[in-house]
Amino acid sequence: MASSTADNIERVFPIVTSENLSLECKDPVNPQALEQARAILKEISASDESKTVQIDKLRIVAQRLGDIVEGGDILISKETCREAFDNLSEEDRTSLINIHGRVKRFAEAQRASVQDMCIDIPGGKAGHTVSPCRAAGCYAPGGRYPLPSSVIMTAVTARAAGCKIVVLATPRPVPITLAAAHISGADILVAVGGAQAIATMAYGLEVEDGSMAVPPCDVIVGPGNQWVTAAKSIVQGYCGIDMLAGPSEVLVICDDTASPEVVAADLIAQAEHDVIARAIVVTTCVEMEKKINVAVRRQLSTLPEPNRSTALAAMKQSFAVICTSVKECVEVSDIIAPEHLEIHTRNGWDVGMSCLNYGGIFIGQGAAEVLGDYGAGPNHTLPTGGTGRYTGGLSVFDFLRIRTYMQIDSTEQCQDMVRDTVRMARLEGLEGHARAGEQRLISVQQQSKQQQQDTNTNGTNREEKKD
């Protein structure tokens, strides 16, 4: 990615050409982190035969990795979380309540959008039922910054889906995180992070008296660092996961109507997440790109630490693309399939609806991506690294099971369907399937019944001859 220097401005991020872009679908699992995660999972498990996490072994790892201080609690009580909520300032508590309400409303609307259904089929009926998994595991990061918003996004969504048990894991929880756990209705809070947290939720936690303080979770969701992602890749299959998330990213499509100050602020907001985050500008206007670059540099100069250093590092893998049309901007965006996609153009809605690949879209100057981060309603846990081509963000659907059923009440009315089944089975070379289907044909049933009657008659005749 080569930077353009012809315009003689000191660039924070370079310009690249659309020809240099390729379909981005990166492996989010770091090989070294995967090896380390496997070692952690082995260290905290009960034995080679049992994956259940032992609390004494977990405590050793949690202390070594800085999740808890020596003698600190691994399990945080509901009372402690409620106390943290009650002790918030009135302003903080009101904001938390408001954000919780918006996320809950959106998640409940999602849940209501999919219902049980039933249709008639030849001779009977078929349909599906929608039901939640029993236990949900929710992870909220606690590294550079506490993220109570992730507590709400994951735990509230699980509750809206109808999960009976919601387990939350987060390292070094601060009061606002504990308060978020309370309002979100978390049943269990495990104060550990990283691979050890994912293993605890996947395999369950056995305490000193032999009881299970944390049940094995059916689904584990939530963003996290490279060790969280690596551990999720290990446990998937044993339980469900939402996604394997990589570095956070934002892409802004803009034309000459955009505000460079607003776009710059949104790029920085994403860049301060992590040194490996990416902020991308795709625009039709050369002058707009220059103004955005200048605005980013100026705004970064006043950002406090450590946010400033983090964002500056993230800008090293950020870039801009100059396109000849908005249509080309959309094509570039679809190649990248960004986690967050902002539209700052004329006819923003039409432009946004023409985009195919993204995690979440934010249309218009007022629809700041940070509003999505903090509870406009839609979930902020979104697919990264190009995976928006085939999946979406966290939702109630991650906790739901859609299971189908079939019932046949009339043998006579289903005969055409049975004959089709028998024929298709033989076309596939599955004779056992065909014969199982034939047992539902009336003609075969009648033949079998006649054969049974003949057998019974012959047996009776033989007995009479003996007599």
CSV table of C-alpha atoms in Angstrom, one decimal, residues 26-302:
chain,number,residue,atom,x,y,z
A,26,LYS,CA,-8.4,-13.3,7.0
A,27,ASP,CA,-8.0,-16.1,9.5
A,28,PRO,CA,-8.9,-14.4,12.8
A,29,VAL,CA,-7.1,-17.1,14.9
A,30,ASN,CA,-3.5,-16.3,15.7
A,31,PRO,CA,-1.5,-19.5,15.6
A,32,GLN,CA,0.6,-18.6,18.6
A,33,ALA,CA,-2.5,-17.5,20.6
A,34,LEU,CA,-4.1,-20.8,19.6
A,35,GLU,CA,-1.2,-22.8,21.0
A,36,GLN,CA,-1.2,-20.7,24.2
A,37,ALA,CA,-5.0,-21.1,24.6
A,38,ARG,CA,-4.7,-24.9,24.3
A,39,ALA,CA,-2.1,-24.9,27.0
A,40,ILE,CA,-4.3,-22.8,29.3
A,41,LEU,CA,-7.3,-25.1,28.7
A,42,LYS,CA,-5.2,-28.1,29.6
A,43,GLU,CA,-3.8,-26.5,32.7
A,44,ILE,CA,-7.2,-25.6,34.2
A,45,SER,CA,-9.1,-28.8,33.3
A,46,ALA,CA,-9.8,-31.5,35.9
A,47,SER,CA,-7.9,-34.2,34.1
A,48,ASP,CA,-7.0,-35.5,30.6
A,49,GLU,CA,-10.4,-37.3,30.6
A,50,SER,CA,-12.5,-34.4,31.9
A,51,LYS,CA,-12.6,-30.9,30.4
A,52,THR,CA,-14.4,-29.5,33.5
A,53,VAL,CA,-12.6,-26.5,34.9
A,54,GLN,CA,-11.3,-26.8,38.5
A,55,ILE,CA,-11.6,-23.6,40.5
A,56,ASP,CA,-8.3,-24.1,42.3
A,57,LYS,CA,-6.5,-24.5,39.0
A,58,LEU,CA,-8.4,-21.6,37.5
A,59,ARG,CA,-7.4,-19.4,40.4
A,60,ILE,CA,-3.7,-20.0,39.8
A,61,VAL,CA,-4.0,-19.1,36.1
A,62,ALA,CA,-6.3,-16.1,36.8
A,63,GLN,CA,-3.8,-14.7,39.3
A,64,ARG,CA,-0.8,-15.3,37.0
A,65,LEU,CA,-2.5,-13.5,34.1
A,66,GLY,CA,-3.7,-10.6,36.2
A,67,ASP,CA,-7.5,-11.3,36.1
A,68,ILE,CA,-7.7,-11.3,39.9
A,69,VAL,CA,-5.4,-10.3,42.8
A,70,GLU,CA,-4.2,-12.9,45.2
A,71,GLY,CA,-7.1,-14.1,47.3
A,72,GLY,CA,-9.5,-12.2,45.0
A,73,ASP,CA,-13.0,-13.7,44.2
A,74,ILE,CA,-13.5,-15.6,40.9
A,75,LEU,CA,-17.2,-15.6,41.4
A,76,ILE,CA,-19.0,-12.3,42.0
A,77,SER,CA,-22.3,-12.4,43.8
A,78,LYS,CA,-25.5,-10.8,42.5
A,79,GLU,CA,-25.6,-8.7,45.7
A,80,THR,CA,-22.3,-7.1,44.8
A,81,CYS,CA,-23.6,-6.3,41.3
A,82,ARG,CA,-26.8,-4.8,42.7
A,83,GLU,CA,-24.8,-2.7,45.2
A,84,ALA,CA,-22.6,-1.4,42.4
A,85,PHE,CA,-25.7,-0.4,40.4
A,86,ASP,CA,-27.3,1.3,43.5
A,87,ASN,CA,-24.1,3.3,44.1
A,88,LEU,CA,-23.9,4.8,40.6
A,89,SER,CA,-24.4,8.5,40.3
A,90,GLU,CA,-27.9,9.4,39.1
A,91,GLU,CA,-26.6,10.4,35.7
A,92,ASP,CA,-24.7,7.2,35.2
A,93,ARG,CA,-27.5,5.0,36.4
A,94,THR,CA,-30.0,6.8,34.1
A,95,SER,CA,-27.8,6.3,31.0
A,96,LEU,CA,-27.3,2.7,31.8
A,97,ILE,CA,-31.1,2.2,32.2
A,98,ASN,CA,-31.7,4.0,28.9
A,99,ILE,CA,-29.2,2.0,27.0
A,100,HIS,CA,-30.5,-1.3,28.5
A,101,GLY,CA,-34.0,-0.3,27.5
A,102,ARG,CA,-33.1,0.4,23.9
A,103,VAL,CA,-31.1,-2.8,23.4
A,104,LYS,CA,-33.8,-4.9,25.1
A,105,ARG,CA,-36.5,-3.4,22.9
A,106,PHE,CA,-34.6,-4.1,19.7
A,107,ALA,CA,-33.8,-7.7,20.8
A,108,GLU,CA,-37.3,-8.4,21.8
A,109,ALA,CA,-38.5,-7.2,18.4
A,110,GLN,CA,-36.0,-9.5,16.8
A,111,ARG,CA,-37.3,-12.4,18.9
A,112,ALA,CA,-40.9,-11.6,17.9
A,113,SER,CA,-40.0,-11.6,14.2
A,114,VAL,CA,-39.5,-15.4,14.1
A,115,GLN,CA,-42.4,-17.6,15.2
A,116,ASP,CA,-43.5,-21.2,15.3
A,117,MET,CA,-45.1,-22.3,12.1
A,118,CYS,CA,-47.0,-25.2,10.6
A,119,ILE,CA,-48.1,-26.1,7.1
A,120,ASP,CA,-50.2,-29.0,5.6
A,121,ILE,CA,-48.3,-31.7,3.8
A,122,PRO,CA,-49.8,-34.8,2.0
A,123,GLY,CA,-51.4,-36.8,4.7
A,124,GLY,CA,-50.4,-34.6,7.7
A,125,LYS,CA,-48.6,-31.6,8.8
A,126,ALA,CA,-45.0,-30.2,9.1
A,127,GLY,CA,-43.6,-27.1,10.8
A,128,HIS,CA,-40.9,-25.8,13.1
A,129,THR,CA,-40.7,-24.6,16.7
A,130,VAL,CA,-38.5,-21.8,17.9
A,131,SER,CA,-36.9,-22.3,21.4
A,132,PRO,CA,-33.9,-20.8,23.2
A,133,CYS,CA,-30.9,-22.8,24.4
A,134,ARG,CA,-30.8,-23.3,28.2
A,135,ALA,CA,-27.5,-21.7,29.2
A,136,ALA,CA,-25.8,-18.7,27.5
A,137,GLY,CA,-22.2,-17.7,28.1
A,138,CYS,CA,-21.5,-14.0,27.5
A,139,TYR,CA,-18.0,-12.5,27.3
A,140,ALA,CA,-17.2,-8.8,27.9
A,141,PRO,CA,-13.7,-7.6,27.4
A,142,GLY,CA,-11.9,-5.8,30.2
A,143,GLY,CA,-8.5,-5.1,28.8
A,144,ARG,CA,-7.5,-1.5,27.8
A,145,TYR,CA,-11.0,-0.2,28.8
A,146,PRO,CA,-13.9,-1.7,30.7
A,147,LEU,CA,-16.8,-2.4,28.3
A,148,PRO,CA,-20.1,-2.4,30.2
A,149,SER,CA,-21.8,-1.9,26.8
A,150,SER,CA,-20.6,-5.4,25.8
A,151,VAL,CA,-22.2,-6.8,29.0
A,152,ILE,CA,-25.5,-5.3,27.9
A,153,MET,CA,-25.2,-6.3,24.2
A,154,THR,CA,-24.6,-9.9,25.1
A,155,ALA,CA,-26.5,-10.6,28.3
A,156,VAL,CA,-29.7,-8.6,27.4
A,157,THR,CA,-29.8,-10.4,24.0
A,158,ALA,CA,-29.6,-13.8,25.6
A,159,ARG,CA,-32.4,-12.8,28.1
A,160,ALA,CA,-34.6,-11.6,25.2
A,161,ALA,CA,-34.1,-14.9,23.4
A,162,GLY,CA,-35.4,-16.6,26.5
A,163,CYS,CA,-32.3,-18.4,27.9
A,164,LYS,CA,-32.9,-19.6,31.5
A,165,ILE,CA,-29.3,-19.2,32.6
A,166,VAL,CA,-27.0,-16.3,31.6
A,167,VAL,CA,-23.3,-16.6,32.6
A,168,LEU,CA,-21.1,-13.5,32.2
A,169,ALA,CA,-17.3,-13.6,32.2
A,170,THR,CA,-15.2,-10.4,32.3
A,171,PRO,CA,-11.8,-9.8,33.8
A,172,ARG,CA,-11.2,-7.2,36.5
A,173,PRO,CA,-14.8,-5.9,36.6
A,174,VAL,CA,-15.1,-2.3,37.7
A,175,PRO,CA,-18.2,-0.9,39.3
A,176,ILE,CA,-19.9,0.2,36.1
A,177,THR,CA,-19.4,-3.3,34.6
A,178,LEU,CA,-20.9,-4.9,37.8
A,179,ALA,CA,-23.8,-2.5,37.5
A,180,ALA,CA,-24.3,-3.5,33.8
A,181,ALA,CA,-24.3,-7.1,34.9
A,182,HIS,CA,-27.1,-6.4,37.4
A,183,ILE,CA,-29.4,-4.5,35.0
A,184,SER,CA,-28.8,-7.1,32.3
A,185,GLY,CA,-29.9,-9.9,34.5
A,186,ALA,CA,-26.8,-12.0,34.6
A,187,ASP,CA,-27.2,-15.0,36.8
A,188,ILE,CA,-23.5,-15.7,37.3
A,189,LEU,CA,-20.5,-13.4,37.0
A,190,VAL,CA,-17.0,-15.0,36.5
A,191,ALA,CA,-14.2,-12.5,37.1
A,192,VAL,CA,-11.7,-14.0,34.6
A,193,GLY,CA,-10.9,-13.3,31.0
A,194,GLY,CA,-9.1,-14.7,28.0
A,195,ALA,CA,-9.0,-18.4,27.1
A,196,GLN,CA,-9.6,-19.4,30.7
A,197,ALA,CA,-13.0,-17.5,30.7
A,198,ILE,CA,-14.1,-19.3,27.5
A,199,ALA,CA,-13.1,-22.7,28.9
A,200,THR,CA,-15.0,-22.0,32.1
A,201,MET,CA,-18.2,-21.2,30.2
A,202,ALA,CA,-17.8,-24.0,27.7
A,203,TYR,CA,-17.0,-26.9,30.1
A,204,GLY,CA,-18.3,-25.6,33.4
A,205,LEU,CA,-16.7,-24.8,36.7
A,206,GLU,CA,-16.4,-27.2,39.6
A,207,VAL,CA,-15.8,-25.7,43.0
A,208,GLU,CA,-14.2,-27.2,46.2
A,209,ASP,CA,-17.2,-29.2,47.4
A,210,GLY,CA,-17.6,-30.9,44.0
A,211,SER,CA,-20.7,-28.9,42.9
A,212,MET,CA,-20.9,-27.0,39.6
A,213,ALA,CA,-20.8,-23.3,40.2
A,214,VAL,CA,-20.9,-22.6,36.5
A,215,PRO,CA,-22.9,-24.9,34.2
A,216,PRO,CA,-21.5,-25.8,30.7
A,217,CYS,CA,-23.0,-23.2,28.4
A,218,ASP,CA,-24.8,-24.2,25.2
A,219,VAL,CA,-23.7,-21.0,23.3
A,220,ILE,CA,-20.8,-18.6,24.0
A,221,VAL,CA,-20.9,-15.1,22.5
A,222,GLY,CA,-19.1,-11.8,22.8
A,223,PRO,CA,-16.0,-10.0,21.5
A,224,GLY,CA,-12.5,-10.5,22.9
A,225,ASN,CA,-8.8,-10.5,22.3
A,226,GLN,CA,-6.8,-13.0,20.3
A,227,TRP,CA,-6.8,-15.6,23.2
A,228,VAL,CA,-10.6,-15.3,23.5
A,229,THR,CA,-10.9,-15.9,19.8
A,230,ALA,CA,-8.5,-18.8,19.8
A,231,ALA,CA,-10.3,-20.4,22.7
A,232,LYS,CA,-13.7,-20.0,21.0
A,233,SER,CA,-12.2,-21.8,17.9
A,234,ILE,CA,-11.2,-24.7,20.2
A,235,VAL,CA,-14.6,-25.1,22.0
A,236,GLN,CA,-16.9,-24.6,19.0
A,237,GLY,CA,-18.6,-27.8,18.2
A,238,TYR,CA,-18.6,-28.7,21.9
A,239,CYS,CA,-20.8,-25.6,22.2
A,240,GLY,CA,-22.0,-23.0,19.8
A,241,ILE,CA,-20.3,-19.7,19.3
A,242,ASP,CA,-21.4,-16.4,17.7
A,243,MET,CA,-18.3,-15.8,15.5
A,244,LEU,CA,-14.5,-15.7,15.5
A,245,ALA,CA,-13.9,-11.9,15.7
A,246,GLY,CA,-10.8,-10.2,14.5
A,247,PRO,CA,-9.6,-6.6,14.8
A,248,SER,CA,-12.3,-3.9,14.8
A,249,GLU,CA,-12.8,-1.8,11.6
A,250,VAL,CA,-14.8,1.0,10.1
A,251,LEU,CA,-15.2,2.0,6.5
A,252,VAL,CA,-16.7,5.4,5.5
A,253,ILE,CA,-18.1,6.0,2.0
A,254,CYS,CA,-18.3,9.7,1.5
A,255,ASP,CA,-18.6,12.3,-1.3
A,256,ASP,CA,-18.1,16.1,-1.4
A,257,THR,CA,-21.1,16.6,0.9
A,258,ALA,CA,-19.5,15.0,3.9
A,259,SER,CA,-18.1,16.8,6.9
A,260,PRO,CA,-14.4,16.1,7.2
A,261,GLU,CA,-14.5,16.8,10.9
A,262,VAL,CA,-17.3,14.3,11.5
A,263,VAL,CA,-15.7,11.6,9.4
A,264,ALA,CA,-12.3,12.2,11.1
A,265,ALA,CA,-13.9,11.8,14.5
A,266,ASP,CA,-15.6,8.6,13.5
A,267,LEU,CA,-12.3,7.1,12.2
A,268,ILE,CA,-10.5,8.0,15.4
A,269,ALA,CA,-13.3,6.5,17.5
A,270,GLN,CA,-12.7,3.2,15.8
A,271,ALA,CA,-8.9,3.5,15.8
A,272,GLU,CA,-8.7,4.0,19.6
A,273,HIS,CA,-10.1,0.5,20.2
A,274,ASP,CA,-6.9,-1.3,19.4
A,275,VAL,CA,-3.5,-0.8,17.8
A,276,ILE,CA,-4.5,-3.3,15.1
A,277,ALA,CA,-7.9,-1.7,14.4
A,278,ARG,CA,-8.5,-0.2,10.9
A,279,ALA,CA,-10.1,3.0,9.7
A,280,ILE,CA,-10.8,3.2,6.0
A,281,VAL,CA,-12.1,6.1,3.8
A,282,VAL,CA,-13.6,5.4,0.4
A,283,THR,CA,-14.5,8.6,-1.4
A,284,THR,CA,-15.2,10.2,-4.8
A,285,CYS,CA,-13.6,13.5,-3.8
A,286,VAL,CA,-9.8,14.0,-3.7
A,287,GLU,CA,-10.2,17.2,-1.8
A,288,MET,CA,-12.4,15.6,0.8
A,289,GLU,CA,-9.8,12.9,1.4
A,290,LYS,CA,-7.2,15.5,2.0
A,291,LYS,CA,-9.4,17.4,4.5
A,292,ILE,CA,-10.2,14.2,6.4
A,293,ASN,CA,-6.5,13.4,6.7
A,294,VAL,CA,-5.7,16.9,8.0
A,295,ALA,CA,-8.7,16.7,10.4
A,296,VAL,CA,-7.6,13.3,11.7
A,297,ARG,CA,-4.1,14.6,12.5
A,298,ARG,CA,-5.4,17.7,14.3
A,299,GLN,CA,-8.0,15.7,16.3
A,300,LEU,CA,-5.4,13.1,17.3
A,301,SER,CA,-3.1,15.8,18.7
A,302,THR,CA,-5.7,16.6,21.4
